[in-house]
Structures are given as C-alpha cells and as structure tokens.
Coordinates of C-alpha atoms in Angstrom, one line a residue:
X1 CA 0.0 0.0 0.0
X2 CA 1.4 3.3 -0.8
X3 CA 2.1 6.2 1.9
X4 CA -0.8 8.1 0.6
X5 CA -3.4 5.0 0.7
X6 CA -2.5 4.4 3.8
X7 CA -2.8 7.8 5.9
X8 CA -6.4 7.9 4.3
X9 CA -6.8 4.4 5.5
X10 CA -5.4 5.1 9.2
X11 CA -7.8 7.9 9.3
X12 CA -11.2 6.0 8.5
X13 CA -10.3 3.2 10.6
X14 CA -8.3 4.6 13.6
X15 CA -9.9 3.6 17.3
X16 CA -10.6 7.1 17.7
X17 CA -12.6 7.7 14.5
X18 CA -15.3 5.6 16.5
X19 CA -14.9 5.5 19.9
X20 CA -15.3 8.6 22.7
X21 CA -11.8 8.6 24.3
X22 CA -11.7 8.2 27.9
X23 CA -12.6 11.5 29.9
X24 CA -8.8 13.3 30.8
X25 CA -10.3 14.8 33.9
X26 CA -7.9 13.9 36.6
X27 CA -9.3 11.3 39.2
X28 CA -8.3 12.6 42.9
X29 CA -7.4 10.5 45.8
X30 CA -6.3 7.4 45.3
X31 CA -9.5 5.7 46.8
X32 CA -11.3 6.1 43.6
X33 CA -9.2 3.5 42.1
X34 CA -12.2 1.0 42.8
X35 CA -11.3 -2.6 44.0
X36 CA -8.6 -4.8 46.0
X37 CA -6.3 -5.6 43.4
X38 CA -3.1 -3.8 44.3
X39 CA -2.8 0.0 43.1
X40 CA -0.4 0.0 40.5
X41 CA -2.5 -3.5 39.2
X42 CA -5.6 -0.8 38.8
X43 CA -3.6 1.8 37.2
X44 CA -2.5 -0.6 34.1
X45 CA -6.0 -1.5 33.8
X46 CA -6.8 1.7 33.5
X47 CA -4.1 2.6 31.1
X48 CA -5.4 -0.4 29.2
X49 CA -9.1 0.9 29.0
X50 CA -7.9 4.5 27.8
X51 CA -5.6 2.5 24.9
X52 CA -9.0 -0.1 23.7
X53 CA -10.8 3.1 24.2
X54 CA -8.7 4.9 21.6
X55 CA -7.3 7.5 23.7
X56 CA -3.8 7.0 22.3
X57 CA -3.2 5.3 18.9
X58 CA 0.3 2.8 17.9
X59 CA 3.2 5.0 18.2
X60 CA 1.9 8.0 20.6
X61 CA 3.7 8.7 23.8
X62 CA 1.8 8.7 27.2
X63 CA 1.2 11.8 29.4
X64 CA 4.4 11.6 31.9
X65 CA 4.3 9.7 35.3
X66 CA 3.6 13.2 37.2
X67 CA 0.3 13.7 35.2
X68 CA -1.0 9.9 35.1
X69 CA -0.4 10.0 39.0
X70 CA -2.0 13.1 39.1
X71 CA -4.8 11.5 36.9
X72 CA -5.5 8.4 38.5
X73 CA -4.7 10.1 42.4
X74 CA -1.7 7.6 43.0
X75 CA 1.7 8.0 43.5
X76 CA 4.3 8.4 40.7
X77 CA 6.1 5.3 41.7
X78 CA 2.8 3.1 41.7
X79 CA 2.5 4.9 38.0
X80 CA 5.7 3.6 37.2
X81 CA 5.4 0.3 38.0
X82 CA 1.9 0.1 36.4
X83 CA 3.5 1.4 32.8
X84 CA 7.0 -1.5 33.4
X85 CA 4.0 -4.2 33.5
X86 CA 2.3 -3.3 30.1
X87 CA 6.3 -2.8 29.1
X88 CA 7.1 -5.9 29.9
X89 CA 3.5 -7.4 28.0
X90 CA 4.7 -5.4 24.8
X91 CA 1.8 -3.1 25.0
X92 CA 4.3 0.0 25.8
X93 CA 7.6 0.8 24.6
X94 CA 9.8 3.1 27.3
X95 CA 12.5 5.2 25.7
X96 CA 14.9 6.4 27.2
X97 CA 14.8 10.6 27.9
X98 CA 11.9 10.0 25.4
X99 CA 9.0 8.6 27.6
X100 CA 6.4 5.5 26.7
X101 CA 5.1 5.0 23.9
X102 CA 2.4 3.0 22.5
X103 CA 3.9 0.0 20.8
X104 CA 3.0 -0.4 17.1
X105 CA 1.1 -3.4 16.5
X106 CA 3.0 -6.1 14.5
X107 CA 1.8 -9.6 13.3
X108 CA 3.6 -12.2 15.6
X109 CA 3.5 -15.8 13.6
X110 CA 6.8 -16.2 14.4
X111 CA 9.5 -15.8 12.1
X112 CA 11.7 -18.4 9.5
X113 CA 15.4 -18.3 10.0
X114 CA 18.5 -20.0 8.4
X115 CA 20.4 -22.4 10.8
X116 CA 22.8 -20.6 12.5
X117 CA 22.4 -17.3 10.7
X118 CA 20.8 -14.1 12.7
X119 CA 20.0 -11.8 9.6
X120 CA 16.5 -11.5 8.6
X121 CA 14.6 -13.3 5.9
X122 CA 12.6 -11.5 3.1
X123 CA 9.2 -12.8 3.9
X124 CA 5.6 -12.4 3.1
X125 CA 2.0 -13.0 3.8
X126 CA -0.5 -13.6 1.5
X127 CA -4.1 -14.3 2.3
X128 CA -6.2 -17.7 1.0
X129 CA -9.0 -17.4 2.2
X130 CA -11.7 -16.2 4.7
X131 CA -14.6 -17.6 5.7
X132 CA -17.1 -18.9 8.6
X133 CA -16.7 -22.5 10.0
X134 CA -17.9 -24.6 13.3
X135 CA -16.1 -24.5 16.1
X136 CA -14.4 -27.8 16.5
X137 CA -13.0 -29.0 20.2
X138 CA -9.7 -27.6 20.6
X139 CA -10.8 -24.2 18.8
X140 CA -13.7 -24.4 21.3
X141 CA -11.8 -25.2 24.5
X142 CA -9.3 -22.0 23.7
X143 CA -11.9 -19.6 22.5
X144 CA -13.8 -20.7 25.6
X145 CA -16.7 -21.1 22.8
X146 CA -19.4 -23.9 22.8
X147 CA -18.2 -26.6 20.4
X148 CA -20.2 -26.1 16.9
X149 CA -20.1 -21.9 17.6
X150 CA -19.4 -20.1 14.4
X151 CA -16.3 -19.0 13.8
X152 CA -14.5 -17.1 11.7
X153 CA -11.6 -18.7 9.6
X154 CA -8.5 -17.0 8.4
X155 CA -6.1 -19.0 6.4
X156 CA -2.6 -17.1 5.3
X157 CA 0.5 -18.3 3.5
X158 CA 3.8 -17.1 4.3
X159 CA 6.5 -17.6 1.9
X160 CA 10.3 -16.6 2.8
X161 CA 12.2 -15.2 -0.2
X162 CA 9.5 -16.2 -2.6
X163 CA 9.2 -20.1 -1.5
X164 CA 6.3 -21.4 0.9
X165 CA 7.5 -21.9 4.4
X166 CA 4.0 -21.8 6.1
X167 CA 0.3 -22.4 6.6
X168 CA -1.8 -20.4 9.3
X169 CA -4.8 -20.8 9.8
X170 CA -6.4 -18.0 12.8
X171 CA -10.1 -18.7 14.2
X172 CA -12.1 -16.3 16.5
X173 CA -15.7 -15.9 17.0
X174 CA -17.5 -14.3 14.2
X175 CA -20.2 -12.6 16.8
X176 CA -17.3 -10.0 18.2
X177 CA -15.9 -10.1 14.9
X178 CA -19.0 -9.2 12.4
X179 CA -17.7 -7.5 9.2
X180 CA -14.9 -8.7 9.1
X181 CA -13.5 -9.9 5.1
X182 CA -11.1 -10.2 2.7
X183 CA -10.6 -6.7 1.6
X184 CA -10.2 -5.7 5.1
X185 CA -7.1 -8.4 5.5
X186 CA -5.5 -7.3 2.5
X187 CA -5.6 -3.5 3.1
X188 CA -3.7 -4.1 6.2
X189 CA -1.4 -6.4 4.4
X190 CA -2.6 -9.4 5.5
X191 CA -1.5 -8.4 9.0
X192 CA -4.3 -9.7 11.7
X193 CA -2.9 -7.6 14.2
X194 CA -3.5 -4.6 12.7
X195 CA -6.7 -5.4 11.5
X196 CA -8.1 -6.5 15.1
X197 CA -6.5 -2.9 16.4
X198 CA -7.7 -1.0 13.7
X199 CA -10.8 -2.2 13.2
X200 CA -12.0 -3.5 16.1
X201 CA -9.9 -1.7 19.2
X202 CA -8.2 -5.1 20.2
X203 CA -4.4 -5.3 21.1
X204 CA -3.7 -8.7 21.3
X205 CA -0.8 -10.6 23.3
X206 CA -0.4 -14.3 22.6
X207 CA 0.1 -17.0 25.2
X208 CA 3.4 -19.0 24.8
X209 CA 3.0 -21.4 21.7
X210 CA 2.6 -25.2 22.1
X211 CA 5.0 -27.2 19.7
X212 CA 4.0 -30.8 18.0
X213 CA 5.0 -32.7 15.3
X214 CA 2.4 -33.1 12.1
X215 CA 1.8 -34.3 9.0
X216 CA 1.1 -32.5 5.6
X217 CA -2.4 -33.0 4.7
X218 CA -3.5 -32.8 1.0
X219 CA -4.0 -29.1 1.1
X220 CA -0.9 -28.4 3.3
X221 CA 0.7 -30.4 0.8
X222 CA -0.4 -28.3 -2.8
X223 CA 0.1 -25.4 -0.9
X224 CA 4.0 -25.8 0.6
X225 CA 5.3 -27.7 -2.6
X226 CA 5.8 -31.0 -0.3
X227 CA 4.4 -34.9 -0.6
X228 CA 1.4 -35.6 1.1
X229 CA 2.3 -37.0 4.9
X230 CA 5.2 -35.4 4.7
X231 CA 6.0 -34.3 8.8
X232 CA 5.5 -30.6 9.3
X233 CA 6.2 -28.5 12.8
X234 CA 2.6 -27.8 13.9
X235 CA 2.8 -24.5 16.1
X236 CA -0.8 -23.8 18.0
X237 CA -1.3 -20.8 20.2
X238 CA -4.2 -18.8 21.7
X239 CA -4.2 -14.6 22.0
X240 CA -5.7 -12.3 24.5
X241 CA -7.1 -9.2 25.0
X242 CA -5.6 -6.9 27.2
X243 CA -8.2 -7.9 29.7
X244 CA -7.0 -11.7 29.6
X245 CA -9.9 -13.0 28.0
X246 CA -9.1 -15.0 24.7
X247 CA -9.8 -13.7 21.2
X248 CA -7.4 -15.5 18.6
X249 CA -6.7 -19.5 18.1
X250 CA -4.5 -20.0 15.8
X251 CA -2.0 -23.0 14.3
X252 CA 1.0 -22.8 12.0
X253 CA 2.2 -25.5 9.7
X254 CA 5.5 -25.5 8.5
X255 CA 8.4 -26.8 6.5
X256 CA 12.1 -27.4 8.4
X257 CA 13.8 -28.8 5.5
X258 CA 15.6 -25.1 4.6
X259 CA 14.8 -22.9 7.6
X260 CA 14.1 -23.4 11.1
X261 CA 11.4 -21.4 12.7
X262 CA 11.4 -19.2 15.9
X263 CA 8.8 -17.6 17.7

C-alpha cells in the first residue's frame, strides 16, 4: 500500500474515529481507584481501558508519570510500575529521555530463519481465504466457545524469499468479529494484528505457543510444494485481549527442510 493509501486508510479506521476517548479529567485520591487488586495493578487497567478506548493510537507517547499519578490520584512510583507491567506485556515501549510509547502493532507468527544465521529473511504473507466455520474442540476449549459456535476462519501463506514456508490458519468468533472480510485483510497487508487494532480496538498478546509434530495434509501439501504425509512442525497458540480474555486461536504448519522457525 502506498504512503498516501495508507494515511487515508489510518484515518477511516483509527480507534478514535469511532470511539469517545476516555474523559482526561484527573481522578483525585487514590481511593477512587475502585477494587482490592493492588494499586499499581488498577492503574494498568486503566491505562489499558484509555488504549481499547482509543485514547492513544500505535506510536503516541503517554502523558508523563507526574500527570498519570495526578490523573488516577496515585503515586508516581505506583505509575511507574503500572507502565513496566504493560512494558514488559509489549503493550508499551519506554524510551529512554523519550518517555512511553504505544507500541506499534505487529503480526507475531513467528519468524523463519537460516540455521545458525541471525539476519533476517525476506518474507511475506498472503491471504487464502476467509470464511465462517464450526467451532471444532480444541478451537472451542481455547476460544472458551461452545463446540459447533461459528467462527471465523483465516487462512494465510507465508512464503520466505519467494518459497512457501507456512500455513496459518487463525479462528475467533465471528459474533465479536462481524464485518470482518477479505478486503479488510489485504488493506492491512494481510497483518491480523493490525486489523483487530484498527478495526476493532483489540491489542492482542499471545500466550506461549505449544510445539508438535504433524503431517502435511493434502492441502498443506499443494500449498507448501511438499508430498502428502510429509511431517511438518505444527505451532498452536491462543491470544488475549488486554483484559485476559481469549480472542485468537490459531496454528501454524511449516516446513524445516531449509529454515528453522522461531517464535
């Protein structure tokens, strides 16, 4: 997408082009923090509402400590250690003599190296397909969805310098997700992060990834240039919203014979 494309996109389908931002009136007194989580706990849940909420956008810097305490009633320190949690989570970037920023939202399949090389990999993602489907029992156990719910079905290929290296396929429910297509995918260059922020307010983190040996099925097969059966690393995860509920199921299936893959 070119530069121009893409501002007018960002500004049709930014957070804030459809959501109220959260009110900047400074909250007094620490007590108002509702609750019995720990302070600092409520402050980065707070800080999490304001971001969903569209009150910053990917790349913006937050207010400094002195006016979120002052915000929120609390003490700088409890501020601080509020903002090193969502650090730490990827949610925030600190810079030094800079501030914190929002981070930008990047697509996290993982990435395909060469053994025992460290520079990066020309790679791309192209979409295949999207489309509703029936929740099956793992996608239902992770999505915390009856088994048969309707989902919808995202299937990517990502090829590394041209070649196929993987399948994805990325499930969530198509209630919280209603609109959601093919042109949207592609305009955000096939990047499900970005389309989950941008058009739906959702920063994602993903839990650690389970690892298991698979097979190519006849698909998996046409698709990555390989025999049928041949064995492929099967990669499953499940992402979260900020609030810890889950949003995204997904599972890779790739080749090792050239690259080796790393989360």
């Amino acid at each position: 997408m070119d530069s121009g494309l893409w501002v007018a996109y960002k500004a049709q389908n930014s957070p804030k082009a459809y959501r109220q931002p959260m009110s900047s009136a400074p909250l007094r007194g620490a007590t108002e923090l509702p609750g019995r989580q720990p302070l600092y706990s409520q402050v980065r849940d707070r800080i999490v509402l304001a971001i969903e909420q569209g009150e910053w956008d990917a790349g913006e810097a937050l207010p400094s400590e002195f006016e979120l305490a002052d915000r929120f009633g609390v003490s700088q320190g409890t501020v601080r250690k509020g903002l090193d949690s969502l650090a730490a989570e990827g949610v925030l970037i600190r810079r030094q003599g800079m501030g914190t920023f929002i981070a930008e939202v990047a697509d996290d399949w993982g990435k395909a190296e060469l053994p025992g090389a460290t520079r990066p990999l020309d790679t791309s993602l192209e979409l295949l397909a999207c489309a509703r489907s029936n929740a099956g029992e793992e996608a239902a156990e992770a999505l915390r969805l009856r088994r048969g719910a309707i989902l919808l079905a995202v299937k990517r290929l990502v090829r590394v310098a041209g070649e196929p290296f993987a399948v994805i396929e990325n499930f969530v429910a198509a209630e919280r997700f209603e609109g959601l297509d093919a042109r949207r995918i592609k305009q955000a260059n096939c990047n499900l992060r970005t389309v989950w922020w941008r058009e739906f307010g959702l920063r994602v983190i993903s839990a650690p990834p389970q690892f298991r040996a698979g097979m190519a099925g006849r698909e998996e097969a046409r698709l990555l240039g390989v025999e049928a059966d041949r064995p492929l690393l099967e990669v499953a995860r499940t992402a979260g919203g900020l609030d810890g509920e889950p949003v995204e199921w997904s599972v890779l299936r790739c080749r090792t014979d050239h690259y080796v893959y790393r989360v």
